[in-house]
Coordinates of C-alpha atoms and ligand atoms in Angstrom, one line a residue:
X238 CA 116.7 123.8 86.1
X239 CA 117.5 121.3 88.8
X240 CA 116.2 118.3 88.1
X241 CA 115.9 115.3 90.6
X242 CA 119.2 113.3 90.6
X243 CA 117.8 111.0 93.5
X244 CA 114.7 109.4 92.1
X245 CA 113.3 107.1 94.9
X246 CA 115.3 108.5 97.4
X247 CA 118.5 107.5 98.1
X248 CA 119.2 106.8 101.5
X249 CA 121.7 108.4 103.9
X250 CA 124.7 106.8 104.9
X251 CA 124.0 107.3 108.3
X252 CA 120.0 107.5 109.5
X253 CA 119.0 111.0 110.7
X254 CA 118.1 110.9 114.2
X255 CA 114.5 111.7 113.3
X256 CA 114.3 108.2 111.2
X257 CA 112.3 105.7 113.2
X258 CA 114.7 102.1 114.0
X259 CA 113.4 100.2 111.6
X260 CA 115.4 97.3 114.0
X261 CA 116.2 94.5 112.5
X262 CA 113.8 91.5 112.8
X263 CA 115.8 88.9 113.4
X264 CA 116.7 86.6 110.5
X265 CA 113.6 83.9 110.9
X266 CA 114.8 80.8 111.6
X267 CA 115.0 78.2 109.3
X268 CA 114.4 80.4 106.9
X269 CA 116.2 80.7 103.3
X270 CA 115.0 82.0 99.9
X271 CA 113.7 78.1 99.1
X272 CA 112.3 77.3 101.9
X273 CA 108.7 77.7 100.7
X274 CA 109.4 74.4 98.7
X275 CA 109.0 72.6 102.0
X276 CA 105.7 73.9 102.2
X277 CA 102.1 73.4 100.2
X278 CA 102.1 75.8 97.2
X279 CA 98.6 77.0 96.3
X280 CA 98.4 78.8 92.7
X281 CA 102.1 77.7 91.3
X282 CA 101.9 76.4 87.7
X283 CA 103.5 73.1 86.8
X284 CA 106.2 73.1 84.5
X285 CA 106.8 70.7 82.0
X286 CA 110.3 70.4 82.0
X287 CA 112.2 71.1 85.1
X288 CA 115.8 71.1 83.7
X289 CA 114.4 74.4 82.0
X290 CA 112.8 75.9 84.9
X291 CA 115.7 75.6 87.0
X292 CA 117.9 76.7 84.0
X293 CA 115.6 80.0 83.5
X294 CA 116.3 80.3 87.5
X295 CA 119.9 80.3 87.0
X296 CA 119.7 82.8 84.2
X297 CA 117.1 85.2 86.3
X298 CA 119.9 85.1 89.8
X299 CA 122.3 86.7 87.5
X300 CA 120.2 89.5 85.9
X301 CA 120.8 92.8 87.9
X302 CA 118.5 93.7 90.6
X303 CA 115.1 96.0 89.4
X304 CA 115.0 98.1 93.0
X305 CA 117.7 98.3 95.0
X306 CA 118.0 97.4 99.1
X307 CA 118.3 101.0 99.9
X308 CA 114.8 102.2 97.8
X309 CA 113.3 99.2 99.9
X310 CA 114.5 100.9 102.8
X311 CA 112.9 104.2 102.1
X312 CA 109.9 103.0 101.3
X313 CA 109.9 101.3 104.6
X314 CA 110.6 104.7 106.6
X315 CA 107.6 105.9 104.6
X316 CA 105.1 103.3 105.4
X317 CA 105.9 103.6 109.4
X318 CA 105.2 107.0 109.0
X319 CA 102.2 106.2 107.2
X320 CA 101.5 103.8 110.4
X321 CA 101.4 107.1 112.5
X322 CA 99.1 108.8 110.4
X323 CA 101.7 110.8 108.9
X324 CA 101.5 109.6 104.4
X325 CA 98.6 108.3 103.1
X326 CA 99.3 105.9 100.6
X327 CA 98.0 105.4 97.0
X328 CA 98.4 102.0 95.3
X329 CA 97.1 101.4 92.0
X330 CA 97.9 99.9 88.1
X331 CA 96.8 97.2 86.4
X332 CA 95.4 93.9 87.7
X333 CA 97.5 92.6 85.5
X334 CA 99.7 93.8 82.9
X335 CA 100.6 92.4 79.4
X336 CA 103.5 91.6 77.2
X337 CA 101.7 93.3 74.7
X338 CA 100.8 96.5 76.7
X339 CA 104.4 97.3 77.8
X340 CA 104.2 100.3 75.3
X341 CA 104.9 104.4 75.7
X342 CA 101.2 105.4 76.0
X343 CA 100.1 102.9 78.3
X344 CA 102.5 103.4 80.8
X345 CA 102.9 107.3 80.6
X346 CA 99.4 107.4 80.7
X347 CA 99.0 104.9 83.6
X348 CA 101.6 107.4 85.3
X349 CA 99.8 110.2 84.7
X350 CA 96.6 109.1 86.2
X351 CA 98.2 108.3 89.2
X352 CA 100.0 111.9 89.6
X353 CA 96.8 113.3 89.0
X354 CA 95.4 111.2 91.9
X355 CA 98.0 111.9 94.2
X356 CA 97.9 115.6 93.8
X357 CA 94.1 115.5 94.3
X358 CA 95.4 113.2 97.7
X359 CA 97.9 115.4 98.8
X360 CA 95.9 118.7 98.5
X361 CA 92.6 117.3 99.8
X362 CA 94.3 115.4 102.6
X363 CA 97.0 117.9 103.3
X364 CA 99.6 115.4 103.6
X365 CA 102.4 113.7 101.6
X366 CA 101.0 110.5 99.9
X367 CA 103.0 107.3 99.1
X368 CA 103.0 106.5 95.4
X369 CA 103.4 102.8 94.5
X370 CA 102.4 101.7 90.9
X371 CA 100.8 97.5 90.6
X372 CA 103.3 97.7 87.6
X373 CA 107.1 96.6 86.5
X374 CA 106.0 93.3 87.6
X375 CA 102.4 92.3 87.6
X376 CA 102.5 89.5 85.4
X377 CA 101.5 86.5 87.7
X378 CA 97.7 85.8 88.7
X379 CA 96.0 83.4 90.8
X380 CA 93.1 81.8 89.4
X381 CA 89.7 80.8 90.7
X382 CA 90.1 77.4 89.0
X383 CA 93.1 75.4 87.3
X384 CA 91.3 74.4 84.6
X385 CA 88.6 76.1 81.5
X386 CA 86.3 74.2 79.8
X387 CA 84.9 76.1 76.7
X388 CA 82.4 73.9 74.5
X389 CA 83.4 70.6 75.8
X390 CA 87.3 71.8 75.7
X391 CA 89.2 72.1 78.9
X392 CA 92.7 73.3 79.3
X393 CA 94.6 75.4 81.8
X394 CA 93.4 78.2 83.1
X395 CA 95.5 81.6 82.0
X396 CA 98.2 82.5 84.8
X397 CA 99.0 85.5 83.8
X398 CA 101.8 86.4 81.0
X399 CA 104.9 85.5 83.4
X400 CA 103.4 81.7 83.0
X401 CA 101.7 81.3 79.9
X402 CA 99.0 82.6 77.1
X403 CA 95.5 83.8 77.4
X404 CA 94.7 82.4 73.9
X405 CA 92.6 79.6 74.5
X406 CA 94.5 77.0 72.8
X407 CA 96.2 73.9 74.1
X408 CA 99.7 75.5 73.0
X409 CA 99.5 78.9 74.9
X410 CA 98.1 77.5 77.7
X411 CA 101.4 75.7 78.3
X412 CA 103.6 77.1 81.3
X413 CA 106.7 78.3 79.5
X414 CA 109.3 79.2 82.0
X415 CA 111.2 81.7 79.1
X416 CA 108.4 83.5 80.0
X417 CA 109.9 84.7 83.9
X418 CA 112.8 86.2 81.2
X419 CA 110.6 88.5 79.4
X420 CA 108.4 89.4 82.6
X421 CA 112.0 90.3 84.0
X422 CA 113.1 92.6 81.1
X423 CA 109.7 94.1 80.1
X424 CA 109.5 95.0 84.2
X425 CA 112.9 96.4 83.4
X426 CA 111.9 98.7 80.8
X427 CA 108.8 99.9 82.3
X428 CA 110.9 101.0 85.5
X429 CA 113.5 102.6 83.2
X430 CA 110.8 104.2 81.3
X431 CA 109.0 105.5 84.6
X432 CA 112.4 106.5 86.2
X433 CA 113.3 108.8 83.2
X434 CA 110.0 110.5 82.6
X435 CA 110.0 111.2 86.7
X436 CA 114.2 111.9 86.0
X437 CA 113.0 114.3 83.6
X438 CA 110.6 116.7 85.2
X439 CA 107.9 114.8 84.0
X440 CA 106.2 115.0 87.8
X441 CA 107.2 118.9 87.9
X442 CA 104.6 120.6 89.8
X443 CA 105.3 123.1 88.1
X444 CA 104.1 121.7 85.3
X445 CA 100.9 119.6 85.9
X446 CA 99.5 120.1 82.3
X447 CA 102.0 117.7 81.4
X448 CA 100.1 115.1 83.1
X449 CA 97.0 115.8 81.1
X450 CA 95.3 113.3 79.2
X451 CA 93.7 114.1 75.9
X452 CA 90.8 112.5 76.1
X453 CA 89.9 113.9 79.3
X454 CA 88.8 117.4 77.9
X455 CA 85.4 116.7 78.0
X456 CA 85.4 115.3 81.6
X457 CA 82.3 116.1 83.8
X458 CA 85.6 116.1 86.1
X459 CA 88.1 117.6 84.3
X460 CA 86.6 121.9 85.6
X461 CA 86.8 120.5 89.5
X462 CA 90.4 119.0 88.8
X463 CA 92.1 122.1 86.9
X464 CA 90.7 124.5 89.0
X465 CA 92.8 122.3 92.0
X466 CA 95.5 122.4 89.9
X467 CA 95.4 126.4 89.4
X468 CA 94.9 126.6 93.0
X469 CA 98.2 125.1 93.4
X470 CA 100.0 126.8 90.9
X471 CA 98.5 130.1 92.4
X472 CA 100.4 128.7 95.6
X473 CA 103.3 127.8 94.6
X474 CA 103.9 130.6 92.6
X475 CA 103.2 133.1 95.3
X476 CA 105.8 130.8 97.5
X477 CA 108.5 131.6 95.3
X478 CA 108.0 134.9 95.3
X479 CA 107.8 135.2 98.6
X480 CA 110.7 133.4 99.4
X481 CA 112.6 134.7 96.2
X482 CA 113.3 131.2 95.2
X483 CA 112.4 128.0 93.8
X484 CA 110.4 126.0 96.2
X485 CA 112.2 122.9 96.8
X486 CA 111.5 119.7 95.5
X487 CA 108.3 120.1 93.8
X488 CA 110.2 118.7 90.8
X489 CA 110.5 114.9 92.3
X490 CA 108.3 113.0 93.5
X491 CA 109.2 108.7 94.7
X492 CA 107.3 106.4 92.6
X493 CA 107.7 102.5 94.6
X494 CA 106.8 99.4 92.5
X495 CA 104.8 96.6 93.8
X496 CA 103.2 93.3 92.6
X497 CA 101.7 90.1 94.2
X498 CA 104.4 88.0 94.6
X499 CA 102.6 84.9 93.6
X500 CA 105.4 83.0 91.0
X501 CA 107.5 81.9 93.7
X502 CA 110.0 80.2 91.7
X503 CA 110.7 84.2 90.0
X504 CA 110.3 85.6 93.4
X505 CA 113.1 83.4 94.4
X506 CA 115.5 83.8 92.0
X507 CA 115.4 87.6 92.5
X508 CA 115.8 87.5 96.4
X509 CA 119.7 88.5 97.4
X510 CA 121.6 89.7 99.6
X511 CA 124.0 92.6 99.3
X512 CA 126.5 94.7 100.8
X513 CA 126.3 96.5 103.8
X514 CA 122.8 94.9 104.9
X515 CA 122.0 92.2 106.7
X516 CA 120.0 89.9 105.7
X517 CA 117.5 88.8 102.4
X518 CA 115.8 91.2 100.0
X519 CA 113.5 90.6 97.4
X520 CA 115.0 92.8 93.9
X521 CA 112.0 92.2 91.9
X522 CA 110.0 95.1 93.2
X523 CA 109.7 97.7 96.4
X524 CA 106.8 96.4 98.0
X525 CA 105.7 92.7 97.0
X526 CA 102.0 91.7 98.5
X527 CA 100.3 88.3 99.4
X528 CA 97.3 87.9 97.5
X529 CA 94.0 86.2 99.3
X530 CA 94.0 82.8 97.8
X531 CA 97.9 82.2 99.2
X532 CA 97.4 84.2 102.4
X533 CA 97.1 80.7 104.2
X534 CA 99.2 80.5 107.4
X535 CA 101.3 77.3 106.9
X536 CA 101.6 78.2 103.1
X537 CA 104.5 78.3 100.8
X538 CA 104.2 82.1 100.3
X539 CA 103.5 83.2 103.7
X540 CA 106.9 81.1 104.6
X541 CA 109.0 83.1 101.6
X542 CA 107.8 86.4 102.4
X543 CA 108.4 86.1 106.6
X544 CA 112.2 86.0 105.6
X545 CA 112.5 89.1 103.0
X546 CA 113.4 92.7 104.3
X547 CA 110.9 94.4 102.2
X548 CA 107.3 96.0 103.5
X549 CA 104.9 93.5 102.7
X550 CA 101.6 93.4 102.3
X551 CA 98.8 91.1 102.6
X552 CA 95.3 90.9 101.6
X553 CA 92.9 90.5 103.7
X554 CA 89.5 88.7 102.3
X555 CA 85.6 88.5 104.5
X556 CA 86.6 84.5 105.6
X557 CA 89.8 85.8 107.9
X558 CA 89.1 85.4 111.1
X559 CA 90.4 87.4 113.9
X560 CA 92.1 84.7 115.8
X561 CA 94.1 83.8 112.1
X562 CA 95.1 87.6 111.1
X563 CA 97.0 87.6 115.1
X564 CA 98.7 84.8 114.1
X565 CA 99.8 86.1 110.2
X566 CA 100.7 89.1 112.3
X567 CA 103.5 87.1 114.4
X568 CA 104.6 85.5 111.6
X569 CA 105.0 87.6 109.1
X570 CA 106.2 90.9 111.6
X571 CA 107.4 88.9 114.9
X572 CA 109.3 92.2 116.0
X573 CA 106.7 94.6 115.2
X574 CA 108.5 96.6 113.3
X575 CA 107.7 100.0 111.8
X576 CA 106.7 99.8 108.0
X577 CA 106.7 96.2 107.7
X578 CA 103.5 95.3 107.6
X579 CA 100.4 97.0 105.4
X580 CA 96.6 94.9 105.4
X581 CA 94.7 95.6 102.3
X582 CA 91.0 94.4 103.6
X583 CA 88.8 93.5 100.1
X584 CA 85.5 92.7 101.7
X585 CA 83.1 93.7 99.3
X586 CA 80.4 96.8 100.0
X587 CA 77.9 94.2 101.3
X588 CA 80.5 92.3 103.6
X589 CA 82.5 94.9 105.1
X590 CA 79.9 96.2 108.0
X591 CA 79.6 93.1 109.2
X592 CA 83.3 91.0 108.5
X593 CA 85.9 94.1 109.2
X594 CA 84.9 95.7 112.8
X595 CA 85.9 92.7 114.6
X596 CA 89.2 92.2 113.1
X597 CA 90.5 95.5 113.7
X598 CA 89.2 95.4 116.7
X599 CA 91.6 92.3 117.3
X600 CA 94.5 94.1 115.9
X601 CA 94.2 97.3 117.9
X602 CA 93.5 95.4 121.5
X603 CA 96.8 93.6 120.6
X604 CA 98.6 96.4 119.9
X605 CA 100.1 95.6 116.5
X606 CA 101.0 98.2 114.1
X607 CA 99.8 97.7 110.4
X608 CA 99.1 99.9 108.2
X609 CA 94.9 99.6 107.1
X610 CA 94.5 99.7 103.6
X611 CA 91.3 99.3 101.4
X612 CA 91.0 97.8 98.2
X613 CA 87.7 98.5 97.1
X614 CA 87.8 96.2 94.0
X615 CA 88.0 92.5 94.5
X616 CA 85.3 91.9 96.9
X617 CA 82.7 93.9 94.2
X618 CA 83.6 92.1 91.2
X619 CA 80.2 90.3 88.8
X620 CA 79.4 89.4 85.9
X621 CA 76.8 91.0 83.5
X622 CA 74.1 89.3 81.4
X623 CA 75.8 89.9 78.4
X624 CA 79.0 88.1 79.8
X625 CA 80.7 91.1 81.5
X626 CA 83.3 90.7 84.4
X627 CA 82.6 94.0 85.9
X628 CA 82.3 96.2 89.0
X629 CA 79.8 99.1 90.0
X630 CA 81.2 101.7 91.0
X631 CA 78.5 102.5 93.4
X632 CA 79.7 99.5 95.0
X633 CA 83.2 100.6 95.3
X634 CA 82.6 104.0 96.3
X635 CA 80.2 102.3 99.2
X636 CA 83.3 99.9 100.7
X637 CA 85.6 102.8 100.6
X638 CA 83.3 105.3 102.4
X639 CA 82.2 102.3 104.6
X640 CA 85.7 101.6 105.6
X641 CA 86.3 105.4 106.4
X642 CA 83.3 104.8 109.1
X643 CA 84.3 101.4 110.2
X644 CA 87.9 103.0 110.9
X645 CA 86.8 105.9 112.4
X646 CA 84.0 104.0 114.8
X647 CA 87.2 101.2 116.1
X648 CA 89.4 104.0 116.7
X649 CA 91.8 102.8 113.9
X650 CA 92.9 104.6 110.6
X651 CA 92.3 104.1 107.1
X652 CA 95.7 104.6 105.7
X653 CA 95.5 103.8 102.1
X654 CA 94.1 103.0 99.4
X655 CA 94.8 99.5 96.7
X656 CA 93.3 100.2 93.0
X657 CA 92.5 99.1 89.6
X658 CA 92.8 101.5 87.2
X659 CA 94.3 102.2 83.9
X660 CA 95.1 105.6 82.3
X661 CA 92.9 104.4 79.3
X662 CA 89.5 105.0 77.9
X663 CA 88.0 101.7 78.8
X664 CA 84.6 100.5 79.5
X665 CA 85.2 98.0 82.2
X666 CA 83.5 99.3 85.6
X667 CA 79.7 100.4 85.2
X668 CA 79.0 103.9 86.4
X669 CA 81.1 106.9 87.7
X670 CA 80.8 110.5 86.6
X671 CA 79.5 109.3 82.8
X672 CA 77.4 106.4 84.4
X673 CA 78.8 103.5 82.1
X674 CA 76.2 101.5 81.5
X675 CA 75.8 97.5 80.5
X676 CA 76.0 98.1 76.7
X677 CA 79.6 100.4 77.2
X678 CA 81.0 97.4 78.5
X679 CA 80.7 96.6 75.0
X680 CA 82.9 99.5 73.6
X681 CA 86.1 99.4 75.0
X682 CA 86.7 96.1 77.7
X683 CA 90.3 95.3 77.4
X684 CA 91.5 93.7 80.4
X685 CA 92.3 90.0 80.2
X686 CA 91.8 89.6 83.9
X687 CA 89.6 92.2 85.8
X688 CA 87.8 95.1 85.4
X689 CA 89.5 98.5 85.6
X690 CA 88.8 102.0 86.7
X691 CA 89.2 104.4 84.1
X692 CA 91.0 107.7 83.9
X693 CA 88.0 109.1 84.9
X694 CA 86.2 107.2 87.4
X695 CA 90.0 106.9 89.1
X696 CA 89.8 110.6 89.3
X697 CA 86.8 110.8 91.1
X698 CA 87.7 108.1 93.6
X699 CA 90.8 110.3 94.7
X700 CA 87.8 112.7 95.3
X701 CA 85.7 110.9 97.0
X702 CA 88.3 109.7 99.4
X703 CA 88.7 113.5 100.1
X704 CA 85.7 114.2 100.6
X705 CA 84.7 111.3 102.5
X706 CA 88.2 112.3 104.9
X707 CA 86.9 115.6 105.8
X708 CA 83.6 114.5 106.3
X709 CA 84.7 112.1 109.3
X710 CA 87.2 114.8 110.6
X711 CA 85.1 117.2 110.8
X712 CA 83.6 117.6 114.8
X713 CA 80.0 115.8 114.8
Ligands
LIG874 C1 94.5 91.2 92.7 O1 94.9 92.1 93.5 O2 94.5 91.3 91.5 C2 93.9 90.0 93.4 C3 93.9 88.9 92.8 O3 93.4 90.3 94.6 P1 93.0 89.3 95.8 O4 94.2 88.5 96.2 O5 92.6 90.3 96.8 O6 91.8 88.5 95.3
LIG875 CO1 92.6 91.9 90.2

């Protein structure tokens, strides 16, 4: 059978005359890859020895690429025509990945969960959906505090693997920059794992019980989802017949990486230039975001990212103010170019009413085009008596149907959704179809950072966004 030769989309030659002029924004001034180091860091770890970071630099600039300039660029088309309402995007993975988790299961599994979710999407929402894992490269983390004091002990706080151990012991709390290496290569083989199982047919629509998860069997879900997916075999199959062929491309899908681009030092050594383009792109990934703690105007990550080619994204947190998203806005996407730029609001189910109405308010009067995206997660995150980071899922399924209404009331569009999930059977988030309670925390909390969606309780967010869609298109 044919299978896809052109995994994430190559890109013509020559730009159909339907593509949208993604015009060049001109090279920012004063801009290069290091100029960030002229500017106040927040969230960088401080390396012991600097011979050896800039040695582990020079190693990392001649590593081949992860992505390449002209994936960027597809992506890119398909965010502007996200922008017009055309893709809805789906973001999701880990909120932070592991040396020690870059295994088969964990990533098939992770894969699967989102195909699942973007076929739930893409029926319920009748249109294509932009799939972009939170993996190949989610190794860095910013940190509430620098320091953790445990029993009179304090030491550094965990960075993420890319910068040092979570083991609370003076030795693994060291930033080791050998460790930008290993985030490279594990990234490597976690895109060359993805790329072959999608290479493969792995994504065949044809073939969605590939994408099953054992476990699942038993899913209060699991009769809603199949009978979807018979629906759509039903259809696809009478297609074919009709037209006496295959249907075309139901065998690929794209699959975009992204991570927060937080370890600038990495980020930097993996931002080239190559042939035929103009200008800077960052290698390391598709689609790098800003987190919220280094979202700060005059900051050394908002002054890398304005220079790279890529889509970017930024998160956008309940102490924004209008007046300071306008001016991220002419920074980071002067031109206003299509695709650029995506805002991922994370205001929390109790903050969102009140914090998100006036900013895209701002943005719409202005006439700047983003693409609004929700991440439901990191404004609903606690912690449980019995020493739980957690989230309700009550709470995230209230932001996201929120923001649906807050969209819909300022004449704006909820474009997207930004996830933490895991194609595990964890315990992390309390609630969902099985209504995870405080003790099954207990059972199965893996994350070393925050607290996941499962399988399931991923599944039924793709359905509630569904749901929650027709609901507000539906004539009053
Ligand atoms: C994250 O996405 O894991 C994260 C830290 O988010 P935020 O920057 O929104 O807090
Ligand atoms: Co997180």
């Amino acid at each position: 059978m044919h299978r896809n030769k052109r995994f994430f989309a190559a890109m013509p030659n020559k730009m159909p005359s339907t593509d949208r002029n993604l015009h060049p924004v001109n090279l920012p001034e004063g801009w290069s890859p290091s100029s960030w180091r002229e500017r106040p860091a927040m969230q960088l770890p401080t390396y012991p020895d600097a011979e050896e970071l800039a040695s582990v630099q020079r190693e990392l600039r001649a590593l081949p690429p992860l992505v390449t300039s002209w994936e960027i660029m597809a992506l890119k088309q398909h965010l502007a025509e996200a922008q017009e309402g055309k893709r809805f995007l789906l973001q999701g993975g880990d909120c932070a990945e592991s040396f020690g988790e870059c295994n088969s299961d964990v990533i098939s599994n992770r894969l699967k969960v989102l195909l699942q979710m973007s076929l739930v999407l893409v029926h319920g929402l009748r249109m294509p959906v932009v799939r972009v894992g939170r993996f190949a490269g989610q190794y860095a983390k910013p940190r509430s505090t620098d320091t953790e004091t445990i029993e009179g002990t304090t030491l550094p706080s965990y960075r993420g693997d890319i910068v040092n151990a979570p083991e609370f012991t003076a030795v693994a709390r060291v930033p080791d920059p050998r460790r930008m290496i290993k985030a490279h290569a594990r990234s490597a083989m976690t895109m060359n794992f993805v790329r072959a199982l999608i290479d493969g047919g792995f994504a065949d629509l044809h073939h969605p019980e590939y994408w099953d998860l054992g476990w699942v069997t038993h899913s209060p879900l699991a009769d809603e989802y199949h009978h979807m997916v018979a629906g759509i075999g039903d259809a696809v199959r009478f297609m074919e017949t009709l037209s006496g062929s295959e249907v075309h491309n139901l065998n690929r899908v794209d699959f975009y990486t992204s991570h927060e681009a937080l370890l600038l030092p990495y980020e930097e050594a993996q931002t080239r230039q190559v042939p035929r383009q103009w200008g800077w792109f960052n290698l390391s990934a598709h689609f790098p975001w800003i987190g919220m703690r280094t979202a700060a105007l005059d900051g050394a990550h908002v002054e890398y990212f304005r220079g790279i080619r890529n889509p970017i994204a930024v998160k956008v947190g309940p102490s924004v103010t209008p007046d300071q998203l306008l001016k991220l806005i002419d920074v980071l996407n002067p031109d206003d170019e299509p695709g650029r730029l995506t805002l991922i609001h994370r205001m929390g189910a109790t903050n969102i009413a009140a914090k998100l109405p006036t900013l895209l308010d701002a943005v719409r009067r202005d006439g700047r085009r983003v693409l609004w995206v929700c991440d439901p997660m990191h404004g609903n995150t606690e912690s449980t008596a019995n020493g739980y980071k957690t989230r309700r899922f009550d709470n995230i399924r209230s932001e996201l149907e929120q923001a649906f209404e807050l969209h819909a009331a300022a004449g704006t569009r909820l474009g997207g959704v930004h996830l933490e999930l895991t194609g595990e059977d964890v315990t992390e988030c309390l609630g969902g179809a099985r209504e995870l309670t405080e003790r099954d925390l207990e059972r199965a909390y893996r994350s070393n950072v925050d607290p996941r969606l499962n399988y399931e309780q991923a599944l039924e967010t793709a359905m509630l966004i569904v749901r929650k869609q027709a609901q507000i298109a539906a004539p009053a």
